[in-house]
Each structure stands twice: as structure tokens, then as C-alpha cells.
Tab-separated table of C-alpha atoms in Angstrom:
chain	number	residue	atom	x	y	z
H	13	MET	CA	46.012	80.304	85.896
H	14	ALA	CA	43.625	77.370	85.875
H	15	HIS	CA	42.643	75.246	88.875
H	16	LEU	CA	40.551	72.140	89.228
H	17	GLY	CA	39.466	71.534	92.806
H	18	ASN	CA	38.129	73.359	95.807
H	19	HIS	CA	38.037	77.092	96.324
H	20	LYS	CA	40.554	77.119	99.192
H	21	GLU	CA	43.280	75.676	96.970
H	22	PHE	CA	42.211	78.076	94.215
H	23	TRP	CA	42.680	81.105	96.483
H	24	ASP	CA	46.139	79.917	97.560
H	25	LYS	CA	47.193	79.725	93.891
H	26	MET	CA	45.397	82.908	92.876
H	27	GLU	CA	46.717	85.134	95.658
H	28	ALA	CA	50.237	84.910	94.277
H	29	HIS	CA	48.931	86.414	91.041
H	30	ILE	CA	46.716	88.969	92.754
H	31	ASP	CA	49.593	90.230	94.870
H	32	GLU	CA	51.492	91.073	91.652
H	33	ILE	CA	48.740	93.495	90.624
H	34	PRO	CA	49.068	97.050	91.970
H	35	LYS	CA	46.393	97.711	94.595
H	36	LYS	CA	44.807	100.510	92.552
H	37	LYS	CA	44.209	98.111	89.666
H	38	ARG	CA	42.597	95.195	91.547
H	39	VAL	CA	39.080	94.480	90.344
H	40	PHE	CA	36.948	91.525	91.464
H	41	LEU	CA	34.019	90.682	89.197
H	42	CYS	CA	32.110	87.826	90.789
H	43	ASP	CA	28.636	86.475	91.385
H	44	GLY	CA	26.963	87.014	94.738
H	45	ALA	CA	28.446	83.971	96.523
H	46	THR	CA	29.056	84.871	100.144
H	47	TRP	CA	32.322	82.925	100.492
H	48	ILE	CA	33.873	84.882	97.589
H	49	TRP	CA	32.975	88.292	98.939
H	50	ASN	CA	34.029	87.328	102.457
H	51	ARG	CA	37.469	86.437	101.124
H	52	VAL	CA	37.710	89.606	99.014
H	53	GLU	CA	36.611	91.757	101.984
H	54	ASP	CA	39.117	90.070	104.305
H	55	SER	CA	42.116	90.354	101.984
H	56	TYR	CA	41.389	93.049	99.367
H	57	GLN	CA	39.039	95.588	100.899
H	58	ASP	CA	40.609	98.403	98.827
H	59	SER	CA	39.791	96.681	95.537
H	60	VAL	CA	37.000	97.500	93.126
H	61	GLN	CA	34.229	94.958	93.721
H	62	ILE	CA	31.560	94.283	91.087
H	63	VAL	CA	28.692	91.813	91.270
H	64	ASP	CA	28.264	90.294	87.814
H	65	TYR	CA	25.502	92.318	86.174
H	66	PHE	CA	23.867	89.290	84.601
H	67	HIS	CA	23.658	87.528	87.975
H	68	ALA	CA	21.929	90.602	89.411
H	69	LYS	CA	19.554	90.684	86.456
H	70	GLU	CA	18.873	86.969	86.896
H	71	HIS	CA	17.952	87.607	90.540
H	72	LEU	CA	15.424	90.224	89.421
H	73	SER	CA	14.002	87.934	86.761
H	74	ASP	CA	13.641	85.035	89.148
H	75	VAL	CA	11.962	87.093	91.816
H	76	VAL	CA	9.205	88.462	89.544
H	77	SER	CA	8.554	85.260	87.567
H	78	PRO	CA	5.924	83.996	90.014
H	79	ILE	CA	4.438	87.476	90.405
H	80	LEU	CA	4.101	89.108	86.986
H	81	THR	CA	2.934	87.941	83.586
H	82	LYS	CA	5.561	87.494	80.868
H	83	GLN	CA	4.597	90.823	79.268
H	84	GLU	CA	4.558	92.687	82.619
H	85	LYS	CA	7.875	91.095	83.573
H	86	SER	CA	9.627	92.393	80.449
H	87	GLY	CA	8.651	96.009	81.129
H	88	TRP	CA	9.366	95.697	84.822
H	89	LEU	CA	12.862	94.314	84.181
H	90	LYS	CA	13.666	97.137	81.737
H	91	GLY	CA	12.745	99.646	84.439
H	92	GLN	CA	14.929	97.923	87.026
H	93	GLU	CA	17.834	97.681	84.560
H	94	ALA	CA	17.541	101.446	83.976
H	95	HIS	CA	17.845	102.031	87.706
H	96	LEU	CA	20.904	99.767	87.931
H	97	PHE	CA	22.633	101.594	85.067
H	98	GLN	CA	21.927	104.885	86.871
H	99	ASP	CA	23.578	103.525	90.052
H	100	ASP	CA	20.161	103.662	91.743
H	101	VAL	CA	20.042	100.341	93.545
H	102	GLN	CA	17.845	101.970	96.189
H	103	ALA	CA	15.065	102.345	93.569
H	104	VAL	CA	15.271	98.607	92.875
H	105	ILE	CA	15.100	97.861	96.600
H	106	LYS	CA	12.150	100.231	96.944
H	107	GLU	CA	10.342	98.410	94.080
H	108	LEU	CA	11.027	95.016	95.692
H	109	ASN	CA	9.583	96.345	98.950
H	110	ARG	CA	6.512	97.566	97.044
H	111	LEU	CA	6.009	94.109	95.532
H	112	LYS	CA	6.385	92.540	98.975
H	113	LYS	CA	3.460	94.596	100.272
H	114	ILE	CA	1.150	93.547	97.420
H	115	GLN	CA	2.358	89.935	97.171
H	116	PRO	CA	2.360	88.547	100.731
H	117	LYS	CA	2.684	84.958	99.458
H	118	GLN	CA	6.073	85.873	97.946
H	119	GLU	CA	7.316	87.718	101.043
H	120	ASP	CA	10.157	85.312	101.846
H	121	LEU	CA	11.471	85.338	98.260
H	122	LEU	CA	11.247	89.110	98.008
H	123	GLU	CA	12.888	89.620	101.404
H	124	ARG	CA	15.801	87.395	100.373
H	125	GLU	CA	16.276	89.512	97.202
H	126	ILE	CA	15.966	92.784	99.116
H	127	ASN	CA	18.774	91.532	101.374
H	128	TYR	CA	20.837	90.509	98.322
H	129	PHE	CA	20.561	93.951	96.660
H	130	THR	CA	21.086	95.768	99.957
H	131	LYS	CA	24.192	93.745	100.776
H	132	HIS	CA	25.724	94.270	97.339
H	133	GLU	CA	24.562	97.806	96.615
H	134	HIS	CA	28.138	99.195	96.544
H	135	ARG	CA	29.064	96.416	94.099
H	136	MET	CA	26.184	97.274	91.734
H	137	GLN	CA	27.132	100.774	90.631
H	138	TYR	CA	27.043	99.632	87.019
H	139	GLY	CA	26.788	103.062	85.407
H	140	SER	CA	29.887	104.282	87.259
H	141	PHE	CA	31.768	101.055	86.631
H	142	ARG	CA	31.116	101.268	82.895
H	143	LYS	CA	32.199	104.939	82.781
H	144	LYS	CA	35.487	103.879	84.355
H	145	GLY	CA	35.969	101.184	81.734
H	146	TYR	CA	35.340	98.163	83.933
H	147	LEU	CA	33.624	95.018	82.710
H	148	ILE	CA	30.379	94.459	84.529
H	149	GLY	CA	29.682	90.949	83.256
H	150	SER	CA	31.662	87.741	83.371
H	151	GLY	CA	30.741	86.737	79.817
H	152	PRO	CA	34.272	87.154	78.426
H	153	ILE	CA	35.643	85.021	81.263
H	154	GLU	CA	33.033	82.333	80.741
H	155	SER	CA	33.744	82.420	77.015
H	156	ALA	CA	37.449	81.973	77.688
H	157	HIS	CA	36.581	78.982	79.839
H	158	ARG	CA	34.803	77.399	76.891
H	159	LYS	CA	37.638	78.213	74.487
H	160	VAL	CA	40.590	77.434	76.787
H	161	ILE	CA	39.254	74.500	78.740
H	162	GLN	CA	36.240	72.869	77.175
H	163	GLN	CA	37.202	73.157	73.525
H	164	ARG	CA	40.387	71.158	74.072
H	165	LEU	CA	39.419	68.882	76.908
H	166	LYS	CA	35.972	67.732	75.876
H	167	LEU	CA	36.924	66.178	72.564
H	168	SER	CA	35.186	62.952	71.632
H	169	GLY	CA	36.530	59.862	73.357
H	170	GLN	CA	38.824	61.635	75.796
H	171	ARG	CA	39.168	60.438	79.377
H	172	TRP	CA	41.197	62.234	82.015
H	173	THR	CA	42.534	61.592	85.492
H	174	MET	CA	42.392	64.678	87.709
H	175	ALA	CA	46.217	64.967	87.656
H	176	GLY	CA	46.314	64.601	83.872
H	177	LEU	CA	43.477	67.060	83.439
H	178	GLN	CA	45.156	69.652	85.703
H	179	ALA	CA	48.411	69.254	83.797
H	180	MET	CA	46.722	69.706	80.424
H	181	VAL	CA	44.725	72.725	81.615
H	182	THR	CA	47.905	74.339	82.950
H	183	LEU	CA	49.665	73.756	79.614
H	184	ARG	CA	46.683	75.076	77.662
H	185	VAL	CA	46.575	78.252	79.748
H	186	ALA	CA	50.323	78.799	79.266
H	187	TYR	CA	49.961	78.317	75.525
H	188	LEU	CA	46.958	80.580	75.006
H	189	SER	CA	48.224	83.308	77.338
H	190	GLY	CA	51.490	83.687	75.444
H	191	GLU	CA	53.638	82.149	78.144
H	192	TRP	CA	54.599	79.054	76.112
H	193	PRO	CA	58.151	80.311	75.346
H	194	LEU	CA	58.736	80.856	79.090
H	195	LEU	CA	57.533	77.324	79.801
H	196	ILE	CA	59.813	75.869	77.133
H	197	ASP	CA	62.709	77.870	78.601
H	198	LEU	CA	62.001	76.431	82.070
H	199	ILE	CA	61.857	72.896	80.689
H	200	LYS	CA	65.188	73.361	78.888
H	201	LYS	CA	66.821	74.691	82.063
H	202	ALA	CA	65.483	71.813	84.116
H	203	SER	CA	66.852	69.134	81.756
């Protein structure tokens, strides 16, 4: 499914597909956006919920950039990544609290990140998620976006209306997901 537009319309379309998935197999891999997790919590609290690992890592990188040198940052990040892959988000939070004590000028930034990791701790059990065979990063999805959407729709000289773009995206998704024969069947039945 592909959707161009706001997230409310997206959820309306997406829920029909989500409801087809058995409850035990529902996995949400998302960034830390509050509106996404609120919707998942409201409608799919029994699902597996994973914060994209690379977003979490980006949060850590951003928070220490104004505090540590480039060399210190590299070692520090490796240590925090090790904690995340051992499902030890509390160790990351403890380290952020330690930095807050020694870097009072960065207190607001560090406090925001402490809240982020605390709020999403249950969604950052990356070692356990990997052992169960779950993806922990949205790279394959973002790559599909480039291949499915951008590769076809950003060709030189193309111009699209929103309606035309949505129609083309829908056709492209049907084609690349193997549903093209079903679409042709529906067209034949309609004519």
C-alpha cells in the first residue's frame, strides 16, 4: 500500500491491511514520533513495538556531539550500542544522567533524551528482537521507497498532479508486490 497525504488518511487505509495480520504477528517498526506510538498503543497494544535502531543511535549521536570530541564520541557511542544490543537501556539512561551532572549547560538536551529512552525502553530491546528474527531498522523499507516510488516517479522532466501521482504509486506498488495479475483481473471484470 502506498499513500500520499496526511497520516490520518494513511491510518484509515493501513488499518484494513493490519487487521488481516494475525495479532501474534503484528510488528510496528517506527521512529520515535509520539503520534505514531499513541495510535499503536490505542489500537494494537498487543503488538511487538520497535523503535528504529538507527533513530535511537542518531539520538545518542546528537546528544553527545556538543559534549564530546569526535574521538571520544566514537568510543562512547560504541559503548552505548553495546548496552542497547544487550537490552540494557537502563545503562544508557544512567550514562545520560551522568553526563547531565557534569555538563550542566546541556541539561535540557540530556533531559529530553533521558525521557526519550525512558519512554521507549520496552521498544529498544534490540538484542531480544534480533534473536526473535525481527528487523530493528527501517533501512529495507526506506530502500523500497527509493526503488518503488522515487526510481519511477522522479524521472527527468516528469510532472505530476497529486491524483495522478497517487494513481501511479498505487499501480507501481501492485506491480512490484506481485498483485498485478489481480489488478488486471479486476479491470477485466469491471469492463
